[in-house]
Every structure is written in C-alpha cells, then in structure tokens.
Coordinates of N, CA and C in Angstrom, one line a residue:
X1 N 16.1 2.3 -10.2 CA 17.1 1.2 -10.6 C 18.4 1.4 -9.8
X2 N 19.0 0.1 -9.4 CA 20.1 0.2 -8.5 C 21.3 0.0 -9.4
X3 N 22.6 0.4 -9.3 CA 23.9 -0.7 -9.9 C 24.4 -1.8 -9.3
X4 N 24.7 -2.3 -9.7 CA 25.4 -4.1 -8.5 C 26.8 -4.1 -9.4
X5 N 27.5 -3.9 -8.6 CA 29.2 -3.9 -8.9 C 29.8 -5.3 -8.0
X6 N 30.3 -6.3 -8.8 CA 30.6 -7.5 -8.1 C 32.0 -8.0 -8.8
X7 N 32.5 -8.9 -8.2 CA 33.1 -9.8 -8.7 C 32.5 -11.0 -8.9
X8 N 32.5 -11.7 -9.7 CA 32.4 -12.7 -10.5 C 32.9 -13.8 -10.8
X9 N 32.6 -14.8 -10.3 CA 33.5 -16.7 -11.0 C 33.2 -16.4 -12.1
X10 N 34.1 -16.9 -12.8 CA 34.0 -16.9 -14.3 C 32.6 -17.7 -15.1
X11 N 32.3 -17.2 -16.0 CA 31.0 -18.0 -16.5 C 29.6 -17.7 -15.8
X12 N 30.1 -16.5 -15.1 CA 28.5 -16.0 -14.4 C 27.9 -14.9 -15.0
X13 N 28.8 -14.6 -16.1 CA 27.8 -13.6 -17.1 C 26.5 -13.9 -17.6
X14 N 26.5 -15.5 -18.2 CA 25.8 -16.5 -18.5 C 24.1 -16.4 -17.4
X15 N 24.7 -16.6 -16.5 CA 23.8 -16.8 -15.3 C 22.9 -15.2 -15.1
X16 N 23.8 -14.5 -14.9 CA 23.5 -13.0 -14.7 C 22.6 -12.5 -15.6
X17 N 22.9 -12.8 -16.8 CA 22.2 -12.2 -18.2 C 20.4 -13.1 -18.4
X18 N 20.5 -14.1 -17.8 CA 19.6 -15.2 -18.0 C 18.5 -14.6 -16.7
X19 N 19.0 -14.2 -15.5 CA 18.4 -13.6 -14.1 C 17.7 -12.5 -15.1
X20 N 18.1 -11.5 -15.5 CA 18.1 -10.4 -15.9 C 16.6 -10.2 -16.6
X21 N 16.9 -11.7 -17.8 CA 16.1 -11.5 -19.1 C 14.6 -11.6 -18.3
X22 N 14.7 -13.0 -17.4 CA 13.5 -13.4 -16.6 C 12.7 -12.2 -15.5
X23 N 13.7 -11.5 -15.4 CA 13.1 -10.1 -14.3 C 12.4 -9.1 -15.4
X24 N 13.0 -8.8 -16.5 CA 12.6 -8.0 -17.7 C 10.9 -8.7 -18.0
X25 N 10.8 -10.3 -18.7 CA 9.7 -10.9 -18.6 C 8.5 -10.6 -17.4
X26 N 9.2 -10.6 -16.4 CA 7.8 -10.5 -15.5 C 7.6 -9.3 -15.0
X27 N 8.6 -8.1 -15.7 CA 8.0 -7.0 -15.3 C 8.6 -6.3 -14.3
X28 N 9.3 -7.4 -13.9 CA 10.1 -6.5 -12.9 C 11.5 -5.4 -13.1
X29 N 11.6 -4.8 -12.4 CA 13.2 -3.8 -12.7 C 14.5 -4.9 -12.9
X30 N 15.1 -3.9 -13.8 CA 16.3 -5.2 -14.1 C 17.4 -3.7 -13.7
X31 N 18.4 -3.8 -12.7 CA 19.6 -3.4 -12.6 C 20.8 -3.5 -13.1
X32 N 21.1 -2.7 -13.1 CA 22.5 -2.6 -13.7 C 23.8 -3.2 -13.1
X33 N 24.2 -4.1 -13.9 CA 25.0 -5.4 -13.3 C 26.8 -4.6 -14.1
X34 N 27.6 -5.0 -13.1 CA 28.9 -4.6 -13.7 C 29.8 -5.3 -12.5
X35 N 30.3 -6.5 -13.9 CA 31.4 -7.2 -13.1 C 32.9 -7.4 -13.2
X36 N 33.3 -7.6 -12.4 CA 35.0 -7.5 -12.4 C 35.3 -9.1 -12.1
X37 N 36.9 -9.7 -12.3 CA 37.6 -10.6 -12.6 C 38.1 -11.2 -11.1
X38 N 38.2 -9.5 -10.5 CA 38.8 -9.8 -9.0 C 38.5 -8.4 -8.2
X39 N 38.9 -8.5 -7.0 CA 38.8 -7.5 -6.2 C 39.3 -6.2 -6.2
X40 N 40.8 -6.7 -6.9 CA 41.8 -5.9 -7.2 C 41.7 -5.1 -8.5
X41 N 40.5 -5.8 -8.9 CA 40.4 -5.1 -10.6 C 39.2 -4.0 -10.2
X42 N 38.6 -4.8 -9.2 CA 37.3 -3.6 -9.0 C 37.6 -2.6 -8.3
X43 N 38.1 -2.5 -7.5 CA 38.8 -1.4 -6.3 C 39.9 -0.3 -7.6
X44 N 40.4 -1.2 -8.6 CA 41.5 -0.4 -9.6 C 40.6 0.6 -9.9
X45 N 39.5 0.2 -10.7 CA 38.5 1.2 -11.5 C 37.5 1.8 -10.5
X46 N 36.6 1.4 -9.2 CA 36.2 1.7 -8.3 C 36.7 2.2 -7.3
X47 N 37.7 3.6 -7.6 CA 38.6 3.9 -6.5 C 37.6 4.7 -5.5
X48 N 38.2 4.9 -4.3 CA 37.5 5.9 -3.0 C 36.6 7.2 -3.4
X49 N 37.7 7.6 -4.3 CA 37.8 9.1 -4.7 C 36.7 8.8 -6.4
X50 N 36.4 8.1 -7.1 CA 35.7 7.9 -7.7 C 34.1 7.5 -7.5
X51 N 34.3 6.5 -6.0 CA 32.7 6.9 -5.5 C 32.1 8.2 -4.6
X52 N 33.3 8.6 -4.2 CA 32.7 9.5 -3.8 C 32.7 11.0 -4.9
X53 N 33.4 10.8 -6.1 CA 32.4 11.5 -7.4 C 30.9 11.3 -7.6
X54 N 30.3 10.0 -7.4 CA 29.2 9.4 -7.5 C 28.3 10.1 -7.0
X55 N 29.0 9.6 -5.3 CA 28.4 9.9 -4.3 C 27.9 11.7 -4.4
X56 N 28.7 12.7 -4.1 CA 28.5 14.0 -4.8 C 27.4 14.6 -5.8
X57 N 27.5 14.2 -6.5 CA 26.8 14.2 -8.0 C 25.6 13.7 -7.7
X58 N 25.1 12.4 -7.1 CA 24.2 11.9 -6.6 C 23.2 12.9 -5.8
X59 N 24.4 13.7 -4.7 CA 23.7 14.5 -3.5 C 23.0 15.7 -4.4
X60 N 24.3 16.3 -5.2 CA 23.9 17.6 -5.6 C 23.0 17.7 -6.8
X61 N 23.0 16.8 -7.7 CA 22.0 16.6 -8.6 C 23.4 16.7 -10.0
X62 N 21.9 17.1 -11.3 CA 22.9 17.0 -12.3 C 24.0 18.3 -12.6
X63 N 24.9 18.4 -13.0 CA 25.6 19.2 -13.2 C 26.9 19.3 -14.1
X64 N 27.4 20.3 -14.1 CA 28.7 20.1 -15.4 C 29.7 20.1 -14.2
X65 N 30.7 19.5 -14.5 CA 32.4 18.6 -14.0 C 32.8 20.1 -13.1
X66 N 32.8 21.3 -13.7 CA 33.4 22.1 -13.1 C 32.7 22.6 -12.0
X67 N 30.8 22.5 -11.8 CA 30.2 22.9 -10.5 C 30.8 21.1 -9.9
X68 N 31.0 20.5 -10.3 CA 31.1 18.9 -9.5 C 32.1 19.3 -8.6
X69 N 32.8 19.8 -9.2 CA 34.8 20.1 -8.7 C 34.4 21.0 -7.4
X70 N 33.5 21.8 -7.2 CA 33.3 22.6 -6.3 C 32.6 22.0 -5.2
X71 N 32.4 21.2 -5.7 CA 31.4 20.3 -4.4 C 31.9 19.2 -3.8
X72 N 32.7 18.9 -4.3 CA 33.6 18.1 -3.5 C 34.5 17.9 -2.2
X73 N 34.5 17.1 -1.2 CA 35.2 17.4 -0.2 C 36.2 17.6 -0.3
X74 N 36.9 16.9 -1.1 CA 38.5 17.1 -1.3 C 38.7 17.7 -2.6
X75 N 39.4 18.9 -2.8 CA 39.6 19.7 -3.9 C 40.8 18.2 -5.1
X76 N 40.6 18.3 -6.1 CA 40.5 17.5 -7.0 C 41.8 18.6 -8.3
X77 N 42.5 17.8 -8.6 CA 43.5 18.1 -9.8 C 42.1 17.9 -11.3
X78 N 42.5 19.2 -12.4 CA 40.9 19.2 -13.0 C 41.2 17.7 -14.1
X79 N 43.1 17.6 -14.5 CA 43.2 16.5 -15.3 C 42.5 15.0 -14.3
X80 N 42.6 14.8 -13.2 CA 42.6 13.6 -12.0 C 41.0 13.4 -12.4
X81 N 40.3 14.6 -12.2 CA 39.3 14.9 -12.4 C 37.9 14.0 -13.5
X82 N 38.4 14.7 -14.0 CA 38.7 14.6 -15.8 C 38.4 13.1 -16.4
X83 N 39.4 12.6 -15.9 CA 40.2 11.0 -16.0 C 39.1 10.4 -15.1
X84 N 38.5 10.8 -13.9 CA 37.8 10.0 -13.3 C 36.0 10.0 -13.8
X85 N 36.2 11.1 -14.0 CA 34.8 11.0 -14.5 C 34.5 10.5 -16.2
X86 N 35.4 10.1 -17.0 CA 35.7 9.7 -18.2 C 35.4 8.4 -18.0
X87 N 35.9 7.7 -16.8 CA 36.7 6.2 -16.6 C 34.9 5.8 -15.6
X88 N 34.6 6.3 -15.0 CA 32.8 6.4 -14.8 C 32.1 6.1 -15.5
X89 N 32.3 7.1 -16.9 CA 31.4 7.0 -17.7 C 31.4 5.7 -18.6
X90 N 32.5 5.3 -18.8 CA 32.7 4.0 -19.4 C 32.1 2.7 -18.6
X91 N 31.8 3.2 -17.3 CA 31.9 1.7 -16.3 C 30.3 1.8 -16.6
X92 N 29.4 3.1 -17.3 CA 28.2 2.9 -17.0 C 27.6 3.5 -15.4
X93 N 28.4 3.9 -15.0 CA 28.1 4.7 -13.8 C 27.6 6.0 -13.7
X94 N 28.0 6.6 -14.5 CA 28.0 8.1 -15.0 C 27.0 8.4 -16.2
X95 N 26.8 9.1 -16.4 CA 26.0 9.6 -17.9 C 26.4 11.2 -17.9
X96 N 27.0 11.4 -19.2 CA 26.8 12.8 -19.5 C 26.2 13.3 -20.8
X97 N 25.1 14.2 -20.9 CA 24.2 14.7 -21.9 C 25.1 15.4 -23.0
X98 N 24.5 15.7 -24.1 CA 25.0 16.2 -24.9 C 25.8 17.9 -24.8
X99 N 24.5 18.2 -23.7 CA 25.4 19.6 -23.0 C 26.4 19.5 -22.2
X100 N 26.7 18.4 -21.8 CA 28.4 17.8 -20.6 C 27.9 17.9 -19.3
X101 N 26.0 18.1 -19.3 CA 25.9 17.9 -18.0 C 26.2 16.6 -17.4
X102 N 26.6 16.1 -16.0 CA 26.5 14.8 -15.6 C 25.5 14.5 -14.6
X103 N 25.0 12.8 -14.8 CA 24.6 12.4 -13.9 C 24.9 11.1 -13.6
X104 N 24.1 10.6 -12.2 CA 24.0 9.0 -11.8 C 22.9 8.8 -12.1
X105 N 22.7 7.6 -12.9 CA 21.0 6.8 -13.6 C 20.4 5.9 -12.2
X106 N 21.3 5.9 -11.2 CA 20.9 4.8 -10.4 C 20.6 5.5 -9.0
X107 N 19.3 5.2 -8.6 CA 19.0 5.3 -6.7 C 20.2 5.0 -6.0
X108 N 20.8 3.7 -6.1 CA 21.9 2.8 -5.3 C 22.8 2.3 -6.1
X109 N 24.2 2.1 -5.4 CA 24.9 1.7 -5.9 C 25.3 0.4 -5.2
X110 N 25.5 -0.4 -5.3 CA 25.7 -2.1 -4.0 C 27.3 -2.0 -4.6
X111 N 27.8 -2.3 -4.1 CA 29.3 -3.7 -3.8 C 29.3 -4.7 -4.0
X112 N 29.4 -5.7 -4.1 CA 29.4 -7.7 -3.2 C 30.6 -8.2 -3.2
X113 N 31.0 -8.4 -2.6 CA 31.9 -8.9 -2.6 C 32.0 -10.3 -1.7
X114 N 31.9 -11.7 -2.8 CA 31.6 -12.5 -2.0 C 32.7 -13.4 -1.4
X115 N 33.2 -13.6 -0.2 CA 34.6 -14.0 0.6 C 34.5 -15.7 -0.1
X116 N 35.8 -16.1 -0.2 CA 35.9 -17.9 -0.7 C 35.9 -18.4 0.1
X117 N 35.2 -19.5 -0.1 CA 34.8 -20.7 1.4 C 35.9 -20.8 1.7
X118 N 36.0 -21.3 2.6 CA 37.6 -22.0 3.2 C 37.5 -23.2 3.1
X119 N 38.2 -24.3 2.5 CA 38.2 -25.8 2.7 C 38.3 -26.7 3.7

C-alpha cells in the first residue's frame, strides 16, 4: 500500500472516497489518501526534515524515536523530534505500537501536486 499526499479542489473528498469504495469492491488495494487545502498547508505539515523522518524509519525498519534519532543524517533537537514524529502520527503517516516502536505502513509515499491551468 502506497500514501498519496495531494492538494485538493474543494469537494474532492466526495470523489476520492467514491474511487476508493469502488477499488475496495473489486478487490483491488485502496491507498492511503491525505489531502491538504493548499501547497502551503501541505509543505507546513510535510516539512523536509519530516520526510526524511519517514524516509529513515522506512530504510532502517521499525524502531523506538531514540534508535530513529541515531540514524538520521542530521542530528535532531529530541523536543523538534518529538513534535515531528507526534505530528506524523496524526497525518497517518507514522504508526507507533503500544511498546513506542515506530513505523511506516506504506511501500511509497507520492506528492501531487497538480499546477493551475493558465487561462
């Protein structure tokens, strides 16, 4: 299962949720959809240093926050830390077990970001 992190015209939850149900019916994999308002809202919550939490965690497998911190390219403040992988877990990106291991549920993660026509 992949994630798809997009922005969204309004009213395409509707659309999205209806794709979803009909992929579930025939059997097929249904991904994990998470959408933002604007670019600016996705990039807020989707920061650099947040995917490449992902990214990390992804490579090294499951683990607890404090082996994550060690594996990271860039050494990390443990509150910044903390905050980032909290703010993950809410987006659905993240999962942590009851023992505080963490993980990524997904093979892939996508972007879209679709540019506005020009008139």
């Amino acid at each position: 299962m992949k994630a798809v992190i997009e922005v969204n015209r309004r009213g395409s939850v509707f659309d999205t949720a209806a794709e979803q149900i009909a992929a579930a019916r025939a059997g097929g994999e249904v991904d994990y959809r998470l959408g933002f308002e604007s670019a600016r809202a996705l990039f807020s919550d989707v920061t650099p240093e947040r995917l490449e939490i992902l990214d990390t965690l992804r490579r090294v497998g499951r683990c607890r926050a404090e082996a994550l911190a060690g594996q990271l390219p860039v050494p990390r403040d443990s509150d910044e830390l903390t905050e980032d992988i909290d703010r993950l877990e809410a987006l659905g990106l993240l999962e942590r077990a009851q023992d505080q291991v963490l993980s990524v549920p997904f093979e892939s993660i996508e972007i879209r970001l679709l540019l506005a026509r020009v008139a």
